Coordinates of C-alpha atoms in Angstrom, one line a residue:
Chain A
X1 CA 0.0 0.0 0.0
X2 CA 2.9 2.3 0.9
X3 CA 4.5 1.6 -2.4
X4 CA 1.3 2.3 -4.4
X5 CA 0.8 5.6 -2.6
X6 CA 4.4 6.5 -3.3
X7 CA 4.0 5.7 -7.0
X8 CA 0.8 7.7 -7.3
X9 CA 2.5 10.6 -5.5
X10 CA 5.4 10.6 -7.9
X11 CA 3.2 10.3 -11.0
X12 CA 1.2 13.3 -9.7
X13 CA 4.4 15.2 -9.2
X14 CA 5.3 14.7 -12.9
X15 CA 1.9 16.1 -14.0
X16 CA 2.5 19.1 -11.7
X17 CA 5.9 19.7 -13.2
X18 CA 4.5 19.6 -16.7
X19 CA 2.1 22.4 -16.0
X20 CA 4.4 24.4 -13.8
X21 CA 7.0 24.4 -16.6
X22 CA 4.4 26.2 -18.8
X23 CA 3.8 29.0 -16.4
X24 CA 6.5 31.5 -17.6
X25 CA 5.3 31.1 -21.3
X26 CA 1.7 31.6 -20.2
X27 CA 2.7 34.7 -18.3
X28 CA 4.5 36.2 -21.3
X29 CA 1.5 35.6 -23.6
X30 CA -0.9 37.0 -21.0
X31 CA 1.2 40.1 -20.6
X32 CA 1.0 40.7 -24.4
X33 CA -2.8 40.2 -24.2
X34 CA -3.4 42.4 -21.2
X35 CA -0.4 44.8 -21.4
X36 CA -0.1 45.0 -17.6
X37 CA 1.0 42.7 -15.0
X38 CA -1.9 42.4 -12.6
X39 CA -4.5 41.6 -15.1
X40 CA -2.2 39.3 -16.9
X41 CA -1.3 37.3 -13.8
X42 CA -5.0 37.1 -12.9
X43 CA -5.7 35.6 -16.3
X44 CA -2.8 33.1 -15.8
X45 CA -4.2 32.2 -12.4
X46 CA -7.7 31.6 -13.8
X47 CA -6.2 29.5 -16.6
X48 CA -4.2 27.4 -14.2
X49 CA -7.1 26.9 -11.9
X50 CA -9.2 25.6 -14.7
X51 CA -6.3 23.5 -16.0
X52 CA -5.8 21.8 -12.6
X53 CA -9.4 21.1 -12.1
X54 CA -9.8 19.7 -15.7
X55 CA -6.5 18.1 -16.0
X56 CA -8.1 14.7 -16.2
X57 CA -9.7 15.7 -19.5
X58 CA -6.3 16.4 -21.1
X59 CA -5.0 13.6 -23.3
X60 CA -1.4 12.8 -22.2
X61 CA -0.3 12.4 -25.8
X62 CA -1.7 15.7 -27.0
X63 CA 0.0 19.2 -26.9
X64 CA -0.2 20.5 -23.4
X65 CA 0.9 24.0 -24.4
X66 CA -1.9 24.3 -27.0
X67 CA -4.4 23.0 -24.5
X68 CA -3.4 25.6 -22.0
X69 CA -3.5 28.4 -24.6
X70 CA -7.0 27.2 -25.6
X71 CA -8.1 27.6 -22.0
X72 CA -6.6 31.0 -21.8
X73 CA -8.2 32.1 -25.1
X74 CA -11.6 31.1 -23.8
X75 CA -11.0 33.0 -20.5
X76 CA -9.7 36.0 -22.4
X77 CA -12.8 36.0 -24.6
X78 CA -15.0 35.9 -21.5
X79 CA -13.2 38.8 -20.0
X80 CA -13.5 40.8 -23.2
X81 CA -17.3 40.2 -23.2
X82 CA -17.5 41.3 -19.6
X83 CA -15.5 44.5 -20.3
X84 CA -17.4 45.4 -23.4
X85 CA -19.8 47.6 -21.4
X86 CA -16.9 49.7 -20.1
X87 CA -14.5 52.0 -22.0
X88 CA -12.3 50.2 -24.4
X89 CA -9.0 51.5 -23.0
X90 CA -6.2 49.2 -22.2
X91 CA -4.0 50.6 -19.5
X92 CA -0.4 49.8 -19.1
X93 CA 2.3 50.3 -16.7
X94 CA 4.7 53.2 -16.6
X95 CA 7.9 51.3 -16.7
X96 CA 11.5 51.7 -17.6
X97 CA 12.1 50.3 -21.1
X98 CA 15.4 52.0 -21.6
X99 CA 17.2 48.7 -20.8
X100 CA 15.9 47.0 -24.0
X101 CA 17.7 46.4 -27.2
X102 CA 15.4 48.4 -29.4
X103 CA 14.8 52.1 -29.5
X104 CA 12.6 52.9 -26.4
X105 CA 10.4 55.1 -28.7
X106 CA 9.8 52.1 -31.0
X107 CA 8.8 50.0 -28.0
X108 CA 6.5 52.7 -26.8
X109 CA 5.0 52.9 -30.3
X110 CA 4.5 49.1 -30.2
X111 CA 2.8 49.2 -26.8
X112 CA 0.6 52.0 -27.9
X113 CA -0.3 50.2 -31.1
X114 CA -1.1 47.0 -29.4
X115 CA -3.3 48.8 -26.9
X116 CA -5.3 50.4 -29.7
X117 CA -5.9 47.1 -31.5
X118 CA -9.0 45.0 -30.9
X119 CA -8.2 42.4 -28.2
X120 CA -8.7 39.6 -30.8
X121 CA -6.3 41.2 -33.1
X122 CA -3.7 41.5 -30.4
X123 CA -4.3 37.9 -29.5
X124 CA -3.6 36.8 -33.1
X125 CA -0.5 38.9 -33.4
X126 CA 0.9 37.5 -30.1
X127 CA 0.2 33.9 -31.0
X128 CA 1.9 34.2 -34.4
X129 CA 4.6 36.7 -33.8
X130 CA 5.5 36.3 -30.1
X131 CA 4.6 32.7 -29.4
X132 CA 5.6 31.7 -33.0
X133 CA 2.9 29.1 -33.1
X134 CA 2.2 27.2 -36.4
X135 CA -0.9 28.6 -38.1
X136 CA -2.5 25.1 -37.9
X137 CA -2.2 25.2 -34.1
X138 CA -3.5 28.8 -33.9
X139 CA -6.5 27.6 -36.0
X140 CA -7.3 25.0 -33.4
X141 CA -6.8 27.3 -30.4
X142 CA -9.0 30.0 -31.9
X143 CA -11.4 27.6 -33.5
X144 CA -11.2 29.3 -36.9
X145 CA -10.0 27.9 -40.3
X146 CA -6.3 28.3 -41.2
X147 CA -7.1 30.6 -44.1
X148 CA -9.0 32.9 -41.7
X149 CA -6.1 32.9 -39.3
X150 CA -3.8 34.2 -42.1
X151 CA -6.2 36.8 -43.5
X152 CA -7.0 38.2 -40.1
X153 CA -3.4 38.2 -39.2
X154 CA -2.7 40.3 -42.3
X155 CA -5.4 42.8 -41.4
X156 CA -4.3 43.0 -37.8
X157 CA -0.6 43.5 -38.6
X158 CA -1.6 46.2 -41.2
X159 CA -3.6 47.9 -38.5
X160 CA -0.8 47.7 -36.0
X161 CA 1.6 49.2 -38.6
X162 CA -0.7 52.2 -39.1
X163 CA -1.1 52.7 -35.3
X164 CA 2.6 52.6 -34.8
X165 CA 3.4 55.1 -37.5
X166 CA 1.0 57.8 -36.2
X167 CA 1.0 59.9 -33.0
X168 CA 0.2 57.9 -30.0
X169 CA -2.9 58.6 -28.0
X170 CA -2.3 59.7 -24.5
X171 CA -1.9 56.6 -22.3
X172 CA -4.5 56.0 -19.6
X173 CA -2.7 55.3 -16.4
X174 CA -4.0 52.5 -14.2
X175 CA -5.5 53.8 -11.0
X176 CA -5.2 51.3 -8.1
Chain B
X1 CA -7.7 41.6 -56.1
X2 CA -9.5 39.2 -53.7
X3 CA -7.5 36.3 -55.2
X4 CA -4.3 38.2 -54.8
X5 CA -5.2 39.0 -51.2
X6 CA -6.0 35.5 -50.2
X7 CA -3.0 33.8 -51.6
X8 CA -0.1 36.2 -51.9
X9 CA -1.0 38.2 -48.8
X10 CA -1.3 35.0 -46.7
X11 CA 2.1 33.9 -48.0
X12 CA 3.6 37.2 -47.0
X13 CA 2.4 36.6 -43.4
X14 CA 3.8 33.0 -43.5
X15 CA 7.1 34.5 -44.8
X16 CA 7.2 36.9 -41.8
X17 CA 6.7 34.0 -39.4
X18 CA 9.0 31.7 -41.1
X19 CA 6.3 29.2 -41.9
X20 CA 6.9 28.7 -45.6
X21 CA 8.8 25.8 -47.1
X22 CA 12.1 26.5 -48.8
X23 CA 10.8 26.9 -52.3
X24 CA 7.9 29.2 -51.4
X25 CA 10.3 31.2 -49.2
X26 CA 12.7 31.8 -52.1
X27 CA 9.8 32.8 -54.3
X28 CA 8.5 35.4 -51.9
X29 CA 12.0 36.7 -51.3
X30 CA 12.4 37.2 -55.0
X31 CA 9.0 38.9 -55.2
X32 CA 10.0 41.3 -52.4
X33 CA 13.2 42.2 -54.2
X34 CA 11.1 43.4 -57.1
X35 CA 8.5 45.2 -55.0
X36 CA 10.2 47.6 -52.6
X37 CA 6.8 48.8 -51.2
X38 CA 5.8 45.3 -50.3
X39 CA 9.3 44.7 -48.9
X40 CA 8.8 47.7 -46.6
X41 CA 5.5 46.3 -45.3
X42 CA 7.1 42.9 -44.6
X43 CA 10.0 44.6 -42.9
X44 CA 7.5 46.5 -40.7
X45 CA 5.7 43.2 -39.8
X46 CA 9.0 41.6 -38.9
X47 CA 9.9 44.5 -36.8
X48 CA 6.6 44.1 -34.9
X49 CA 7.7 40.5 -34.0
X50 CA 11.1 41.6 -32.9
X51 CA 9.8 44.4 -30.8
X52 CA 7.3 42.1 -29.2
X53 CA 10.1 39.8 -28.1
X54 CA 12.0 42.7 -26.8
X55 CA 9.1 44.0 -24.8
X56 CA 7.7 40.7 -23.4
X57 CA 10.5 38.1 -23.3
X58 CA 11.7 39.5 -19.9
X59 CA 8.6 38.0 -18.4
X60 CA 10.1 34.5 -19.1
X61 CA 12.9 35.1 -16.6
X62 CA 10.8 36.9 -14.0
X63 CA 10.3 34.9 -10.8
X64 CA 6.9 33.3 -10.9
X65 CA 4.6 34.6 -8.1
X66 CA 3.9 32.0 -5.5
X67 CA 0.2 32.2 -6.0
X68 CA 0.7 30.9 -9.6
X69 CA 3.1 28.1 -9.0
X70 CA 1.1 26.7 -6.1
X71 CA -1.3 23.9 -7.1
X72 CA -4.8 24.4 -5.7
X73 CA -5.4 22.4 -2.6
X74 CA -8.0 20.0 -4.1
X75 CA -6.1 17.1 -5.6
X76 CA -5.7 16.7 -9.3
X77 CA -7.3 13.9 -11.1
X78 CA -4.7 12.4 -13.3
X79 CA -5.2 12.1 -17.1
X80 CA -6.8 8.8 -18.0
X81 CA -8.5 8.7 -14.7
X82 CA -11.9 9.6 -16.2
X83 CA -11.8 6.6 -18.5
X84 CA -10.8 4.3 -15.6
X85 CA -13.6 5.8 -13.5
X86 CA -16.1 5.2 -16.3
X87 CA -15.1 1.6 -16.7
X88 CA -15.2 1.2 -13.0
X89 CA -18.8 2.5 -12.9
X90 CA -19.8 0.3 -15.7
X91 CA -18.4 -2.7 -13.9
X92 CA -20.1 -1.8 -10.7
X93 CA -23.3 -1.1 -12.5
X94 CA -23.1 -4.3 -14.3
X95 CA -22.3 -6.2 -11.2
X96 CA -25.3 -4.6 -9.3
X97 CA -27.5 -5.4 -12.2
X98 CA -26.4 -9.0 -12.3
X99 CA -26.8 -9.4 -8.5
X100 CA -30.2 -7.9 -8.6
X101 CA -31.2 -10.0 -11.5
X102 CA -30.1 -13.0 -9.6
X103 CA -32.1 -11.9 -6.5
X104 CA -35.3 -11.4 -8.5
X105 CA -34.9 -14.8 -10.1
X106 CA -34.4 -16.4 -6.7
X107 CA -37.3 -14.6 -5.0
X108 CA -39.8 -13.9 -7.8
X109 CA -42.0 -12.3 -5.3
X110 CA -42.3 -8.7 -6.3
X111 CA -41.0 -7.0 -9.4
X112 CA -38.1 -4.8 -8.4
X113 CA -39.1 -1.2 -8.1
X114 CA -36.9 1.2 -10.1
X115 CA -36.1 3.0 -6.8
X116 CA -34.3 0.0 -5.5
X117 CA -31.8 0.0 -8.4
X118 CA -31.3 3.7 -8.2
X119 CA -30.8 3.8 -4.5
X120 CA -28.3 0.9 -4.6
X121 CA -26.4 2.5 -7.4
X122 CA -26.3 5.9 -5.8
X123 CA -25.2 4.5 -2.5
X124 CA -22.4 2.4 -4.1
X125 CA -21.2 5.4 -6.2
X126 CA -21.4 8.2 -3.7
X127 CA -20.7 6.8 -0.2
X128 CA -17.0 6.0 -1.0
X129 CA -16.4 9.6 -2.1
X130 CA -13.9 11.4 0.1
X131 CA -13.9 14.9 -1.2
X132 CA -17.3 15.3 -2.9
X133 CA -19.8 12.9 -1.4
X134 CA -22.5 15.6 -1.6
X135 CA -23.2 18.6 -3.6
X136 CA -24.5 20.7 -0.7
X137 CA -23.2 20.0 2.7
X138 CA -25.0 19.9 6.0
X139 CA -23.9 23.4 7.0
X140 CA -26.4 24.6 4.4
X141 CA -29.2 22.2 5.3
X142 CA -32.0 24.7 5.0
X143 CA -30.9 25.7 1.6
X144 CA -30.4 22.1 0.6
X145 CA -33.9 21.1 1.6
X146 CA -35.4 24.1 -0.1
X147 CA -33.5 23.5 -3.3
X148 CA -34.4 19.8 -3.4
X149 CA -38.0 20.5 -2.6
X150 CA -38.1 22.9 -5.5
X151 CA -36.5 20.6 -7.9
X152 CA -38.6 17.6 -7.0
X153 CA -41.7 19.9 -6.9
X154 CA -42.8 18.4 -3.6
X155 CA -41.9 19.3 0.0
X156 CA -38.9 17.2 1.1
X157 CA -37.5 16.9 4.6
X158 CA -34.1 15.9 5.8
X159 CA -34.8 13.6 8.8
X160 CA -32.8 14.0 11.9
X161 CA -31.0 10.7 12.8
X162 CA -28.7 12.0 15.5
X163 CA -30.7 9.8 18.1
X164 CA -29.4 6.8 16.1
X165 CA -25.8 8.3 16.0
X166 CA -26.0 9.5 12.4
X167 CA -25.2 13.1 11.4
X168 CA -26.3 14.6 8.1
X169 CA -23.4 15.0 5.7
X170 CA -25.5 16.8 3.0
X171 CA -27.3 15.9 -0.1
X172 CA -27.4 16.0 -3.9
X173 CA -29.7 16.0 -6.8
X174 CA -29.8 12.9 -8.9
X175 CA -31.3 12.1 -12.3
X176 CA -33.9 9.3 -12.6
X177 CA -36.0 8.2 -15.5
X178 CA -39.0 9.9 -14.0
X179 CA -37.2 13.2 -13.3
X180 CA -35.1 14.6 -10.5
X181 CA -34.4 12.6 -7.4
X182 CA -32.9 13.6 -4.1
X183 CA -30.3 11.9 -2.0
X184 CA -29.3 12.7 1.6
X185 CA -26.2 11.2 3.1
X186 CA -25.6 10.5 6.8
X187 CA -22.5 9.4 8.7
X188 CA -21.8 8.1 12.2
X189 CA -18.7 8.7 14.2
X190 CA -17.0 5.6 12.7
X191 CA -17.5 6.9 9.2
X192 CA -20.3 4.5 8.4
X193 CA -22.6 6.0 5.8
X194 CA -26.3 5.8 5.1
X195 CA -28.2 7.2 2.2
X196 CA -31.8 8.2 1.9
X197 CA -33.1 8.4 -1.6
X198 CA -36.3 10.3 -2.4
X199 CA -38.0 10.0 -5.8
X200 CA -41.3 11.2 -7.1
X201 CA -43.7 9.7 -9.7
X202 CA -43.0 6.2 -8.5
X203 CA -45.5 3.6 -9.7
X204 CA -47.3 2.0 -6.8
X205 CA -50.0 -0.6 -6.9
X206 CA -50.0 -1.8 -3.3
X207 CA -50.4 -0.3 0.1
X208 CA -47.6 1.5 1.9
X209 CA -45.3 -0.9 3.6
X210 CA -41.6 -1.3 4.3
X211 CA -39.9 -3.6 1.9
X212 CA -36.6 -5.1 2.5
X213 CA -33.9 -5.6 -0.1
X214 CA -30.3 -6.8 0.5
X215 CA -27.3 -7.5 -1.6
X216 CA -24.1 -8.8 0.0
X217 CA -23.5 -6.6 3.0
X218 CA -25.7 -3.8 1.7
X219 CA -29.3 -3.5 3.1
X220 CA -32.2 -1.4 2.2
X221 CA -35.7 -0.6 3.3
X222 CA -37.9 1.2 0.9
X223 CA -41.5 2.3 0.9
X224 CA -43.8 4.2 -1.4
X225 CA -46.2 6.7 -0.2
X226 CA -48.7 7.9 -2.8
X227 CA -46.3 8.5 -5.7
X228 CA -43.2 9.3 -3.7
X229 CA -40.7 6.6 -3.0
X230 CA -38.2 6.5 -0.2
X231 CA -35.2 4.2 0.2
X232 CA -32.8 4.0 3.1
X233 CA -29.6 2.1 2.4
X234 CA -26.6 1.2 4.4
X235 CA -24.2 -1.5 5.5
X236 CA -25.7 -2.0 8.9
X237 CA -27.7 -4.9 10.4
X238 CA -31.3 -5.3 9.5
X239 CA -32.8 -4.4 12.8
X240 CA -30.8 -1.2 13.3
X241 CA -31.7 -0.2 9.7
X242 CA -35.4 -0.9 10.4
X243 CA -35.3 1.4 13.5
X244 CA -33.8 4.1 11.3
X245 CA -36.4 3.5 8.6
X246 CA -39.2 3.8 11.2
X247 CA -37.7 7.0 12.4
X248 CA -37.4 8.4 8.9
X249 CA -40.9 7.4 8.2
X250 CA -42.3 9.0 11.3
X251 CA -40.4 12.3 10.7
X252 CA -41.6 12.5 7.1
X253 CA -45.2 11.3 7.4
X254 CA -46.3 11.9 11.0

């Protein structure tokens, strides 16, 4: 009996490690979706809670990362629907970006541009450009055909390009 | 224009993301050489990707807040468990069915009332549950009784069995082929559990009487009052269970 418990415990530990290993990646993706830390980590926490409680539905031979991203996509959609009544501003943090490789102004332009995109456009650009997911996988996560993934990606990137090349809107600071 | 958009434009995106095969990649590179305006757009898209990495990759090396890395306290059910559990239930169900079938063949006295099978099944399935034996626990007894009464569309009571040493654990709503059914679970200080099943729209063509049913170490008294059936099930001896059945009957009907 002791041995069996021990084996079960060890197996559980492996599943735990699998999910825990994905957390930094989920946090990066959530940050690109939400553009600020608190909201992003909240999204990750909701995603993990759902993942833990439904882990028995995950097929061990399937892609864990894609499964987690699908959960996060659904949660993100829900949060967009909830926020749709309020103003469509995305707030982001006032942070020091001078330490980055690129021109701080270009980074500021990107942040401004991402904030002005529709959340779904931001999601698509983050999945393809930041997460570098194959289009076939994005198609499964967002539940849209591959052709639609590419055409929407093209429109979203074009929009972002326009937003980045014009004067930024004043940023709305987050009030705690 | 639409044709151009759907094929070439898509391939430009795939070019940006490095998702083209060698041949297509070379073709697009050549196309961009000849079309500086398009090349500029593609360069802008590539820069978007680079900037995103610069802006967000730091998150990867940030320490993960403890609230995220901590697994919630409820234990995780391992992948594949669901299938195992389903097979287990099938086996249990089949076993119960087989036993009951044997019982009927042996006795051939009364046709088995559907409530017997459901009460046995529910007892076998839910009493071994450690974490979620009930949907609503005894701390919300008033709410539980109100909720089940509403769902069964008839006033339901949760009998008090403390005199017999059993405390209410809670209850849950069950499905039956005549609609919703209710189950209350009780437990004594040794962890022995009893279940009381209540079901409406039960066919009845005889007078109200306690009927006894047993299978291995599981014993049950059930009775039907009007169209409402009650079944009390547990692994205790027949005379103790009969006392409890009497108590339940009195609290509900008298």
